[in-house]
Amino acid sequence: MTAYTVLASSNPIHHVVDHVFFKSNGLTVVSNHMLMQITAALLLMLILPMVFKLRQTGDEVSDLTPHGLGNFFESICSYLRTEVARPALGKYTDGFIPYIWTVFFFVLFCNLLGLLPLPAVTKWLFGVGIGGAATGNIWVTATLAICTLFMIVVNGLRENGIYYIKHFFMGPALIAPLIAVLEVIGLFAKTFALAVRLFANMIAGHILLAVLLSFIGMAGANSAGLGFAIAVPVVLGSVAINMLELFVAFLQAFIFTFLTVIFISQAVVIHHDEHGHEGDAEVAH
């Protein structure tokens, strides 16, 4: 905590912004947030196969019943599939659920890793501070949003062909081209909203915590007594904010996943007749 406080007092957003560790020909090869994304991916590949591995006790019912941490993860997967994806995607649910699960858990793990005091620990162990939330980087969230845009367009064309293009041209023939332009702009606006919503919500809490901790260093520079007096409410407030950040980590992963499902469903669940919109509403319910 001391090292973290010192960092915060010298520069409140030091642990929030990305730091480049290695460049080649002007291009970033290794950065702080790259390492955090790799860490999140490795943890997913390590933890999920372990918790979903079937037990071999000889009791078929017991072997197929999730236990402990596996029950926690399976509950999340089941909820995302039945309550989030299926109402919007209908018959397409099973085709998209692997991507939906991957998005949720990757964003969640990146968010949770950002709550750990890793910069202070790695600074002490390796001399280099590595940590922070990769999802607090607009380039990371933009890349995730572009992946979703790719899923929207490619699968819209794959599932509906020319009808996916036609559904942009709504209304009377004279204004249909204008509506199509607005629909395309809306498609990119959805991508922009996905990227900025996650980025802004994740970086805001970390900046707030860093600024609060910087008050301790600034007060302590004047006198030890004042520093201690400021530290008590700041630490208590930081604990409360950390609890809120834990909730936000899950909430933002869910919101990003939920919006991803909605945007994909708008591209693939298209009926090729004049009652298309009514059909979409029926599928959604």
PDB file of C-alpha atoms in Angstrom:
ATOM      1  CA  MET A   1       0.000   0.000   0.000  1.00  0.00           C
ATOM      2  CA  THR A   2       2.895   2.356   0.716  1.00  0.00           C
ATOM      3  CA  ALA A   3       4.388   2.005  -2.745  1.00  0.00           C
ATOM      4  CA  TYR A   4       0.948   2.397  -4.267  1.00  0.00           C
ATOM      5  CA  THR A   5       0.317   5.551  -2.242  1.00  0.00           C
ATOM      6  CA  VAL A   6       3.637   7.043  -3.265  1.00  0.00           C
ATOM      7  CA  LEU A   7       2.840   6.396  -6.920  1.00  0.00           C
ATOM      8  CA  ALA A   8      -0.592   7.925  -6.521  1.00  0.00           C
ATOM      9  CA  SER A   9       0.699  10.996  -4.727  1.00  0.00           C
ATOM     10  CA  SER A  10       3.316  11.722  -7.382  1.00  0.00           C
ATOM     11  CA  ASN A  11       0.957  11.128 -10.290  1.00  0.00           C
ATOM     12  CA  PRO A  12      -2.672  10.176  -9.578  1.00  0.00           C
ATOM     13  CA  ILE A  13      -3.196   8.461 -12.947  1.00  0.00           C
ATOM     14  CA  HIS A  14       0.198   6.724 -13.117  1.00  0.00           C
ATOM     15  CA  HIS A  15      -1.320   3.263 -12.596  1.00  0.00           C
ATOM     16  CA  VAL A  16      -4.293   3.972 -14.888  1.00  0.00           C
ATOM     17  CA  VAL A  17      -2.547   4.839 -18.147  1.00  0.00           C
ATOM     18  CA  ASP A  18      -0.758   2.218 -20.228  1.00  0.00           C
ATOM     19  CA  HIS A  19       3.048   1.981 -20.065  1.00  0.00           C
ATOM     20  CA  VAL A  20       5.155   0.755 -22.974  1.00  0.00           C
ATOM     21  CA  PHE A  21       7.913  -1.670 -21.984  1.00  0.00           C
ATOM     22  CA  PHE A  22       9.302  -2.514 -25.405  1.00  0.00           C
ATOM     23  CA  LYS A  23       9.080  -0.935 -28.871  1.00  0.00           C
ATOM     24  CA  SER A  24      10.357  -2.039 -32.271  1.00  0.00           C
ATOM     25  CA  ASN A  25      10.434   0.279 -35.292  1.00  0.00           C
ATOM     26  CA  GLY A  26       8.140   2.690 -33.505  1.00  0.00           C
ATOM     27  CA  LEU A  27       5.515   0.015 -32.811  1.00  0.00           C
ATOM     28  CA  THR A  28       4.582  -1.110 -29.324  1.00  0.00           C
ATOM     29  CA  VAL A  29       5.515  -4.758 -28.842  1.00  0.00           C
ATOM     30  CA  VAL A  30       4.984  -5.139 -25.097  1.00  0.00           C
ATOM     31  CA  SER A  31       2.979  -2.827 -22.849  1.00  0.00           C
ATOM     32  CA  ASN A  32       1.420  -2.995 -19.415  1.00  0.00           C
ATOM     33  CA  HIS A  33      -2.135  -3.553 -20.644  1.00  0.00           C
ATOM     34  CA  MET A  34      -0.976  -6.143 -23.182  1.00  0.00           C
ATOM     35  CA  LEU A  35       0.498  -8.153 -20.315  1.00  0.00           C
ATOM     36  CA  MET A  36      -2.717  -7.805 -18.324  1.00  0.00           C
ATOM     37  CA  GLN A  37      -4.778  -9.088 -21.278  1.00  0.00           C
ATOM     38  CA  ILE A  38      -2.427 -12.041 -21.676  1.00  0.00           C
ATOM     39  CA  THR A  39      -2.722 -12.708 -17.934  1.00  0.00           C
ATOM     40  CA  ALA A  40      -6.515 -12.642 -18.130  1.00  0.00           C
ATOM     41  CA  ALA A  41      -6.509 -15.018 -21.121  1.00  0.00           C
ATOM     42  CA  LEU A  42      -4.087 -17.430 -19.416  1.00  0.00           C
ATOM     43  CA  LEU A  43      -6.175 -17.436 -16.244  1.00  0.00           C
ATOM     44  CA  LEU A  44      -9.274 -18.239 -18.285  1.00  0.00           C
ATOM     45  CA  MET A  45      -7.513 -21.107 -20.062  1.00  0.00           C
ATOM     46  CA  LEU A  46      -6.241 -22.410 -16.722  1.00  0.00           C
ATOM     47  CA  ILE A  47      -9.272 -21.967 -14.476  1.00  0.00           C
ATOM     48  CA  LEU A  48     -12.269 -22.760 -16.698  1.00  0.00           C
ATOM     49  CA  PRO A  49     -11.107 -26.224 -17.869  1.00  0.00           C
ATOM     50  CA  MET A  50     -10.395 -27.104 -14.232  1.00  0.00           C
ATOM     51  CA  VAL A  51     -13.784 -26.029 -12.869  1.00  0.00           C
ATOM     52  CA  PHE A  52     -15.753 -27.625 -15.733  1.00  0.00           C
ATOM     53  CA  LYS A  53     -13.837 -30.904 -15.684  1.00  0.00           C
ATOM     54  CA  LEU A  54     -16.198 -33.804 -14.945  1.00  0.00           C
ATOM     55  CA  ARG A  55     -15.423 -35.752 -11.799  1.00  0.00           C
ATOM     56  CA  GLN A  56     -14.726 -39.479 -11.983  1.00  0.00           C
ATOM     57  CA  THR A  57     -16.212 -40.865  -8.744  1.00  0.00           C
ATOM     58  CA  GLY A  58     -18.297 -43.655 -10.296  1.00  0.00           C
ATOM     59  CA  ASP A  59     -21.573 -41.992  -9.275  1.00  0.00           C
ATOM     60  CA  GLU A  60     -23.037 -40.698 -12.554  1.00  0.00           C
ATOM     61  CA  VAL A  61     -25.380 -38.196 -10.888  1.00  0.00           C
ATOM     62  CA  SER A  62     -22.635 -36.806  -8.668  1.00  0.00           C
ATOM     63  CA  ASP A  63     -20.165 -36.639 -11.550  1.00  0.00           C
ATOM     64  CA  LEU A  64     -22.572 -34.597 -13.691  1.00  0.00           C
ATOM     65  CA  THR A  65     -23.589 -32.263 -10.839  1.00  0.00           C
ATOM     66  CA  PRO A  66     -21.472 -29.094 -10.633  1.00  0.00           C
ATOM     67  CA  HIS A  67     -19.834 -28.443  -7.279  1.00  0.00           C
ATOM     68  CA  GLY A  68     -18.087 -25.504  -5.653  1.00  0.00           C
ATOM     69  CA  LEU A  69     -16.468 -23.056  -8.042  1.00  0.00           C
ATOM     70  CA  GLY A  70     -17.744 -25.054 -11.012  1.00  0.00           C
ATOM     71  CA  ASN A  71     -21.300 -24.457  -9.841  1.00  0.00           C
ATOM     72  CA  PHE A  72     -20.624 -20.707  -9.703  1.00  0.00           C
ATOM     73  CA  PHE A  73     -19.280 -20.552 -13.261  1.00  0.00           C
ATOM     74  CA  GLU A  74     -21.946 -22.890 -14.624  1.00  0.00           C
ATOM     75  CA  SER A  75     -24.669 -20.740 -13.081  1.00  0.00           C
ATOM     76  CA  ILE A  76     -23.275 -17.702 -14.901  1.00  0.00           C
ATOM     77  CA  CYS A  77     -23.044 -19.603 -18.199  1.00  0.00           C
ATOM     78  CA  SER A  78     -26.573 -20.943 -17.822  1.00  0.00           C
ATOM     79  CA  TYR A  79     -27.960 -17.495 -17.019  1.00  0.00           C
ATOM     80  CA  LEU A  80     -26.242 -15.877 -19.997  1.00  0.00           C
ATOM     81  CA  ARG A  81     -27.524 -18.601 -22.303  1.00  0.00           C
ATOM     82  CA  THR A  82     -31.140 -18.871 -21.129  1.00  0.00           C
ATOM     83  CA  GLU A  83     -31.930 -15.363 -19.863  1.00  0.00           C
ATOM     84  CA  VAL A  84     -29.727 -13.127 -22.028  1.00  0.00           C
ATOM     85  CA  ALA A  85     -28.952 -14.838 -25.315  1.00  0.00           C
ATOM     86  CA  ARG A  86     -31.969 -17.058 -26.009  1.00  0.00           C
ATOM     87  CA  PRO A  87     -34.714 -14.380 -25.729  1.00  0.00           C
ATOM     88  CA  ALA A  88     -32.901 -12.251 -28.329  1.00  0.00           C
ATOM     89  CA  LEU A  89     -31.209 -14.826 -30.562  1.00  0.00           C
ATOM     90  CA  GLY A  90     -33.762 -17.633 -30.469  1.00  0.00           C
ATOM     91  CA  LYS A  91     -32.658 -20.547 -32.667  1.00  0.00           C
ATOM     92  CA  TYR A  92     -29.267 -18.895 -33.237  1.00  0.00           C
ATOM     93  CA  THR A  93     -28.349 -19.023 -29.537  1.00  0.00           C
ATOM     94  CA  ASP A  94     -26.152 -22.120 -29.609  1.00  0.00           C
ATOM     95  CA  GLY A  95     -24.179 -20.802 -32.558  1.00  0.00           C
ATOM     96  CA  PHE A  96     -23.227 -17.565 -30.783  1.00  0.00           C
ATOM     97  CA  ILE A  97     -23.063 -18.621 -27.138  1.00  0.00           C
ATOM     98  CA  PRO A  98     -19.321 -19.527 -27.224  1.00  0.00           C
ATOM     99  CA  TYR A  99     -18.494 -15.982 -28.362  1.00  0.00           C
ATOM    100  CA  ILE A 100     -20.871 -14.509 -25.768  1.00  0.00           C
ATOM    101  CA  TRP A 101     -19.324 -16.533 -22.938  1.00  0.00           C
ATOM    102  CA  THR A 102     -15.825 -15.628 -24.105  1.00  0.00           C
ATOM    103  CA  VAL A 103     -16.619 -11.904 -24.203  1.00  0.00           C
ATOM    104  CA  PHE A 104     -18.175 -11.937 -20.743  1.00  0.00           C
ATOM    105  CA  PHE A 105     -15.431 -13.827 -18.952  1.00  0.00           C
ATOM    106  CA  PHE A 106     -12.578 -12.032 -20.718  1.00  0.00           C
ATOM    107  CA  VAL A 107     -13.980  -8.599 -19.849  1.00  0.00           C
ATOM    108  CA  LEU A 108     -14.765  -9.755 -16.312  1.00  0.00           C
ATOM    109  CA  PHE A 109     -11.276 -11.111 -15.676  1.00  0.00           C
ATOM    110  CA  CYS A 110      -9.675  -7.933 -17.072  1.00  0.00           C
ATOM    111  CA  ASN A 111     -11.918  -5.867 -14.818  1.00  0.00           C
ATOM    112  CA  LEU A 112     -11.156  -7.924 -11.713  1.00  0.00           C
ATOM    113  CA  LEU A 113      -7.404  -7.942 -12.323  1.00  0.00           C
ATOM    114  CA  GLY A 114      -7.555  -4.149 -12.350  1.00  0.00           C
ATOM    115  CA  LEU A 115      -8.813  -4.198  -8.750  1.00  0.00           C
ATOM    116  CA  LEU A 116      -5.760  -6.022  -7.427  1.00  0.00           C
ATOM    117  CA  PRO A 117      -2.778  -3.977  -6.115  1.00  0.00           C
ATOM    118  CA  LEU A 118      -0.521  -5.626  -8.679  1.00  0.00           C
ATOM    119  CA  PRO A 119       1.569  -2.515  -9.560  1.00  0.00           C
ATOM    120  CA  ALA A 120       2.918  -2.257  -6.011  1.00  0.00           C
ATOM    121  CA  VAL A 121       3.540  -6.020  -5.759  1.00  0.00           C
ATOM    122  CA  THR A 122       5.274  -6.348  -9.135  1.00  0.00           C
ATOM    123  CA  LYS A 123       7.274  -3.181  -8.464  1.00  0.00           C
ATOM    124  CA  TRP A 124       8.596  -4.785  -5.283  1.00  0.00           C
ATOM    125  CA  LEU A 125       9.235  -8.175  -6.894  1.00  0.00           C
ATOM    126  CA  PHE A 126      10.526  -7.260 -10.357  1.00  0.00           C
ATOM    127  CA  GLY A 127      11.275  -3.547 -10.184  1.00  0.00           C
ATOM    128  CA  VAL A 128       8.567  -2.823 -12.756  1.00  0.00           C
ATOM    129  CA  GLY A 129       4.970  -1.979 -11.912  1.00  0.00           C
ATOM    130  CA  ILE A 130       2.610  -4.201 -13.912  1.00  0.00           C
ATOM    131  CA  GLY A 131      -1.114  -4.079 -13.302  1.00  0.00           C
ATOM    132  CA  GLY A 132      -4.284  -2.099 -13.771  1.00  0.00           C
ATOM    133  CA  ALA A 133      -7.430  -2.768 -15.760  1.00  0.00           C
ATOM    134  CA  ALA A 134      -6.796  -3.384 -19.449  1.00  0.00           C
ATOM    135  CA  THR A 135     -10.442  -2.462 -20.048  1.00  0.00           C
ATOM    136  CA  GLY A 136      -9.544   1.041 -18.855  1.00  0.00           C
ATOM    137  CA  ASN A 137      -7.695   1.449 -22.153  1.00  0.00           C
ATOM    138  CA  ILE A 138      -9.784   2.782 -25.051  1.00  0.00           C
ATOM    139  CA  TRP A 139      -7.728   0.776 -27.572  1.00  0.00           C
ATOM    140  CA  VAL A 140      -8.599  -2.449 -25.771  1.00  0.00           C
ATOM    141  CA  THR A 141     -12.317  -1.716 -25.527  1.00  0.00           C
ATOM    142  CA  ALA A 142     -12.353  -0.456 -29.130  1.00  0.00           C
ATOM    143  CA  THR A 143     -10.793  -3.725 -30.304  1.00  0.00           C
ATOM    144  CA  LEU A 144     -13.422  -5.718 -28.406  1.00  0.00           C
ATOM    145  CA  ALA A 145     -16.151  -3.546 -29.925  1.00  0.00           C
ATOM    146  CA  ILE A 146     -14.714  -4.025 -33.433  1.00  0.00           C
ATOM    147  CA  CYS A 147     -14.766  -7.795 -32.880  1.00  0.00           C
ATOM    148  CA  THR A 148     -18.476  -7.469 -32.118  1.00  0.00           C
ATOM    149  CA  LEU A 149     -18.961  -5.287 -35.222  1.00  0.00           C
ATOM    150  CA  PHE A 150     -17.273  -8.023 -37.267  1.00  0.00           C
ATOM    151  CA  MET A 151     -19.644 -10.606 -35.750  1.00  0.00           C
ATOM    152  CA  ILE A 152     -22.636  -8.387 -36.560  1.00  0.00           C
ATOM    153  CA  VAL A 153     -21.818  -7.744 -40.210  1.00  0.00           C
ATOM    154  CA  VAL A 154     -20.369 -11.138 -41.133  1.00  0.00           C
ATOM    155  CA  ASN A 155     -23.144 -13.136 -39.501  1.00  0.00           C
ATOM    156  CA  GLY A 156     -25.834 -10.781 -40.763  1.00  0.00           C
ATOM    157  CA  LEU A 157     -24.635 -11.494 -44.292  1.00  0.00           C
ATOM    158  CA  ARG A 158     -24.062 -15.186 -43.597  1.00  0.00           C
ATOM    159  CA  GLU A 159     -27.522 -15.798 -42.122  1.00  0.00           C
ATOM    160  CA  ASN A 160     -29.585 -13.462 -44.307  1.00  0.00           C
ATOM    161  CA  GLY A 161     -27.548 -12.715 -47.426  1.00  0.00           C
ATOM    162  CA  ILE A 162     -28.957  -9.904 -49.537  1.00  0.00           C
ATOM    163  CA  TYR A 163     -31.825  -9.416 -47.085  1.00  0.00           C
ATOM    164  CA  TYR A 164     -29.329  -8.088 -44.540  1.00  0.00           C
ATOM    165  CA  ILE A 165     -28.442  -5.321 -47.014  1.00  0.00           C
ATOM    166  CA  LYS A 166     -32.114  -4.728 -47.903  1.00  0.00           C
ATOM    167  CA  HIS A 167     -33.146  -4.275 -44.272  1.00  0.00           C
ATOM    168  CA  PHE A 168     -31.117  -1.042 -44.175  1.00  0.00           C
ATOM    169  CA  PHE A 169     -33.376   0.428 -46.882  1.00  0.00           C
ATOM    170  CA  MET A 170     -36.633   0.914 -44.988  1.00  0.00           C
ATOM    171  CA  GLY A 171     -39.563   3.191 -45.697  1.00  0.00           C
ATOM    172  CA  PRO A 172     -40.685   4.808 -48.970  1.00  0.00           C
ATOM    173  CA  ALA A 173     -38.344   4.509 -51.948  1.00  0.00           C
ATOM    174  CA  LEU A 174     -37.500   8.228 -51.968  1.00  0.00           C
ATOM    175  CA  ILE A 175     -36.146   8.292 -48.422  1.00  0.00           C
ATOM    176  CA  ALA A 176     -34.897   4.691 -48.210  1.00  0.00           C
ATOM    177  CA  PRO A 177     -31.301   5.647 -49.230  1.00  0.00           C
ATOM    178  CA  LEU A 178     -31.197   8.304 -46.507  1.00  0.00           C
ATOM    179  CA  ILE A 179     -32.485   5.806 -43.957  1.00  0.00           C
ATOM    180  CA  ALA A 180     -29.816   3.338 -45.120  1.00  0.00           C
ATOM    181  CA  VAL A 181     -27.100   5.941 -44.500  1.00  0.00           C
ATOM    182  CA  LEU A 182     -28.504   6.591 -41.029  1.00  0.00           C
ATOM    183  CA  GLU A 183     -28.641   2.853 -40.321  1.00  0.00           C
ATOM    184  CA  VAL A 184     -24.975   2.438 -41.281  1.00  0.00           C
ATOM    185  CA  ILE A 185     -24.052   5.394 -39.087  1.00  0.00           C
ATOM    186  CA  GLY A 186     -26.068   3.760 -36.311  1.00  0.00           C
ATOM    187  CA  LEU A 187     -24.089   0.547 -36.741  1.00  0.00           C
ATOM    188  CA  PHE A 188     -20.837   2.389 -36.138  1.00  0.00           C
ATOM    189  CA  ALA A 189     -22.456   4.357 -33.304  1.00  0.00           C
ATOM    190  CA  LYS A 190     -23.266   1.066 -31.573  1.00  0.00           C
ATOM    191  CA  THR A 191     -19.621   0.035 -31.868  1.00  0.00           C
ATOM    192  CA  PHE A 192     -18.496   3.401 -30.508  1.00  0.00           C
ATOM    193  CA  ALA A 193     -20.943   3.129 -27.595  1.00  0.00           C
ATOM    194  CA  LEU A 194     -19.685  -0.357 -26.713  1.00  0.00           C
ATOM    195  CA  ALA A 195     -16.082   0.850 -26.607  1.00  0.00           C
ATOM    196  CA  VAL A 196     -16.618   4.120 -24.739  1.00  0.00           C
ATOM    197  CA  ARG A 197     -19.118   2.794 -22.175  1.00  0.00           C
ATOM    198  CA  LEU A 198     -16.779   0.080 -20.922  1.00  0.00           C
ATOM    199  CA  PHE A 199     -13.671   2.289 -21.080  1.00  0.00           C
ATOM    200  CA  ALA A 200     -15.241   5.248 -19.266  1.00  0.00           C
ATOM    201  CA  ASN A 201     -16.820   3.211 -16.483  1.00  0.00           C
ATOM    202  CA  MET A 202     -13.665   1.231 -15.766  1.00  0.00           C
ATOM    203  CA  ILE A 203     -11.218   4.132 -15.833  1.00  0.00           C
ATOM    204  CA  ALA A 204     -13.415   6.467 -13.748  1.00  0.00           C
ATOM    205  CA  GLY A 205     -13.274   4.383 -10.574  1.00  0.00           C
ATOM    206  CA  HIS A 206      -9.508   3.856 -10.797  1.00  0.00           C
ATOM    207  CA  ILE A 207      -8.871   7.573 -11.267  1.00  0.00           C
ATOM    208  CA  LEU A 208     -11.110   8.364  -8.293  1.00  0.00           C
ATOM    209  CA  LEU A 209      -9.194   5.921  -6.084  1.00  0.00           C
ATOM    210  CA  ALA A 210      -5.846   7.292  -7.237  1.00  0.00           C
ATOM    211  CA  VAL A 211      -6.878  10.875  -6.552  1.00  0.00           C
ATOM    212  CA  LEU A 212      -8.161   9.972  -3.076  1.00  0.00           C
ATOM    213  CA  LEU A 213      -4.886   8.227  -2.235  1.00  0.00           C
ATOM    214  CA  SER A 214      -2.922  11.202  -3.484  1.00  0.00           C
ATOM    215  CA  PHE A 215      -4.537  13.297  -0.733  1.00  0.00           C
ATOM    216  CA  ILE A 216      -2.628  11.253   1.859  1.00  0.00           C
ATOM    217  CA  GLY A 217       0.730  12.008   0.288  1.00  0.00           C
ATOM    218  CA  MET A 218      -0.043  15.706  -0.141  1.00  0.00           C
ATOM    219  CA  ALA A 219      -1.266  16.051   3.448  1.00  0.00           C
ATOM    220  CA  GLY A 220       1.657  14.016   4.798  1.00  0.00           C
ATOM    221  CA  ALA A 221       4.092  16.346   3.039  1.00  0.00           C
ATOM    222  CA  ASN A 222       2.885  19.142   5.328  1.00  0.00           C
ATOM    223  CA  SER A 223       2.801  17.205   8.589  1.00  0.00           C
ATOM    224  CA  ALA A 224       2.578  13.621   9.799  1.00  0.00           C
ATOM    225  CA  GLY A 225      -0.454  14.419  11.964  1.00  0.00           C
ATOM    226  CA  LEU A 226      -2.366  15.928   9.083  1.00  0.00           C
ATOM    227  CA  GLY A 227      -1.407  13.010   6.876  1.00  0.00           C
ATOM    228  CA  PHE A 228      -2.774  10.543   9.436  1.00  0.00           C
ATOM    229  CA  ALA A 229      -5.949  12.576   9.898  1.00  0.00           C
ATOM    230  CA  ILE A 230      -6.558  12.564   6.140  1.00  0.00           C
ATOM    231  CA  ALA A 231      -5.558   8.913   5.763  1.00  0.00           C
ATOM    232  CA  VAL A 232      -8.314   7.546   8.017  1.00  0.00           C
ATOM    233  CA  PRO A 233     -11.351   8.819   6.033  1.00  0.00           C
ATOM    234  CA  VAL A 234      -9.531   8.298   2.726  1.00  0.00           C
ATOM    235  CA  VAL A 235      -8.770   4.649   3.472  1.00  0.00           C
ATOM    236  CA  LEU A 236     -12.330   4.017   4.679  1.00  0.00           C
ATOM    237  CA  GLY A 237     -13.701   5.726   1.589  1.00  0.00           C
ATOM    238  CA  SER A 238     -11.318   3.758  -0.641  1.00  0.00           C
ATOM    239  CA  VAL A 239     -12.524   0.473   0.836  1.00  0.00           C
ATOM    240  CA  ALA A 240     -16.131   1.456   0.121  1.00  0.00           C
ATOM    241  CA  ILE A 241     -15.245   2.509  -3.422  1.00  0.00           C
ATOM    242  CA  ASN A 242     -13.363  -0.768  -3.953  1.00  0.00           C
ATOM    243  CA  MET A 243     -16.498  -2.676  -2.990  1.00  0.00           C
ATOM    244  CA  LEU A 244     -18.439  -0.586  -5.484  1.00  0.00           C
ATOM    245  CA  GLU A 245     -15.746  -1.224  -8.100  1.00  0.00           C
ATOM    246  CA  LEU A 246     -16.127  -4.965  -7.552  1.00  0.00           C
ATOM    247  CA  PHE A 247     -19.825  -4.630  -8.355  1.00  0.00           C
ATOM    248  CA  VAL A 248     -19.031  -2.417 -11.363  1.00  0.00           C
ATOM    249  CA  ALA A 249     -16.553  -5.032 -12.669  1.00  0.00           C
ATOM    250  CA  PHE A 250     -19.352  -7.608 -12.912  1.00  0.00           C
ATOM    251  CA  LEU A 251     -21.949  -5.062 -14.042  1.00  0.00           C
ATOM    252  CA  GLN A 252     -19.878  -3.687 -16.924  1.00  0.00           C
ATOM    253  CA  ALA A 253     -18.960  -7.185 -18.120  1.00  0.00           C
ATOM    254  CA  PHE A 254     -22.668  -8.026 -18.152  1.00  0.00           C
ATOM    255  CA  ILE A 255     -23.685  -4.792 -19.907  1.00  0.00           C
ATOM    256  CA  PHE A 256     -21.035  -5.237 -22.610  1.00  0.00           C
ATOM    257  CA  THR A 257     -22.197  -8.824 -23.141  1.00  0.00           C
ATOM    258  CA  PHE A 258     -25.893  -7.895 -23.100  1.00  0.00           C
ATOM    259  CA  LEU A 259     -25.425  -5.150 -25.694  1.00  0.00           C
ATOM    260  CA  THR A 260     -23.321  -7.514 -27.810  1.00  0.00           C
ATOM    261  CA  VAL A 261     -26.199 -10.009 -27.805  1.00  0.00           C
ATOM    262  CA  ILE A 262     -28.757  -7.340 -28.723  1.00  0.00           C
ATOM    263  CA  PHE A 263     -26.661  -5.929 -31.574  1.00  0.00           C
ATOM    264  CA  ILE A 264     -25.933  -9.375 -33.037  1.00  0.00           C
ATOM    265  CA  SER A 265     -29.604 -10.361 -32.803  1.00  0.00           C
ATOM    266  CA  GLN A 266     -30.624  -7.252 -34.742  1.00  0.00           C
ATOM    267  CA  ALA A 267     -28.425  -8.462 -37.613  1.00  0.00           C
ATOM    268  CA  VAL A 268     -29.250 -12.169 -37.695  1.00  0.00           C
ATOM    269  CA  VAL A 269     -32.902 -12.296 -36.575  1.00  0.00           C
ATOM    270  CA  ILE A 270     -34.417 -10.763 -39.721  1.00  0.00           C
ATOM    271  CA  HIS A 271     -37.609 -12.063 -41.333  1.00  0.00           C
ATOM    272  CA  HIS A 272     -37.729 -11.888 -45.117  1.00  0.00           C
ATOM    273  CA  ASP A 273     -41.253 -10.596 -45.405  1.00  0.00           C
ATOM    274  CA  GLU A 274     -43.313  -7.507 -44.797  1.00  0.00           C
ATOM    275  CA  HIS A 275     -44.001  -8.566 -41.230  1.00  0.00           C
ATOM    276  CA  GLY A 276     -40.330  -8.694 -40.306  1.00  0.00           C
ATOM    277  CA  HIS A 277     -40.542  -6.287 -37.426  1.00  0.00           C
ATOM    278  CA  GLU A 278     -43.455  -8.117 -35.837  1.00  0.00           C
ATOM    279  CA  GLY A 279     -41.522 -11.359 -36.204  1.00  0.00           C
ATOM    280  CA  ASP A 280     -38.494  -9.840 -34.484  1.00  0.00           C
ATOM    281  CA  ALA A 281     -40.634  -8.768 -31.583  1.00  0.00           C
ATOM    282  CA  GLU A 282     -42.045 -12.283 -31.212  1.00  0.00           C
ATOM    283  CA  VAL A 283     -38.561 -13.798 -31.157  1.00  0.00           C
ATOM    284  CA  ALA A 284     -37.399 -11.246 -28.559  1.00  0.00           C
ATOM    285  CA  HIS A 285     -40.235 -12.306 -26.274  1.00  0.00           C
TER     286      HIS A 285
END
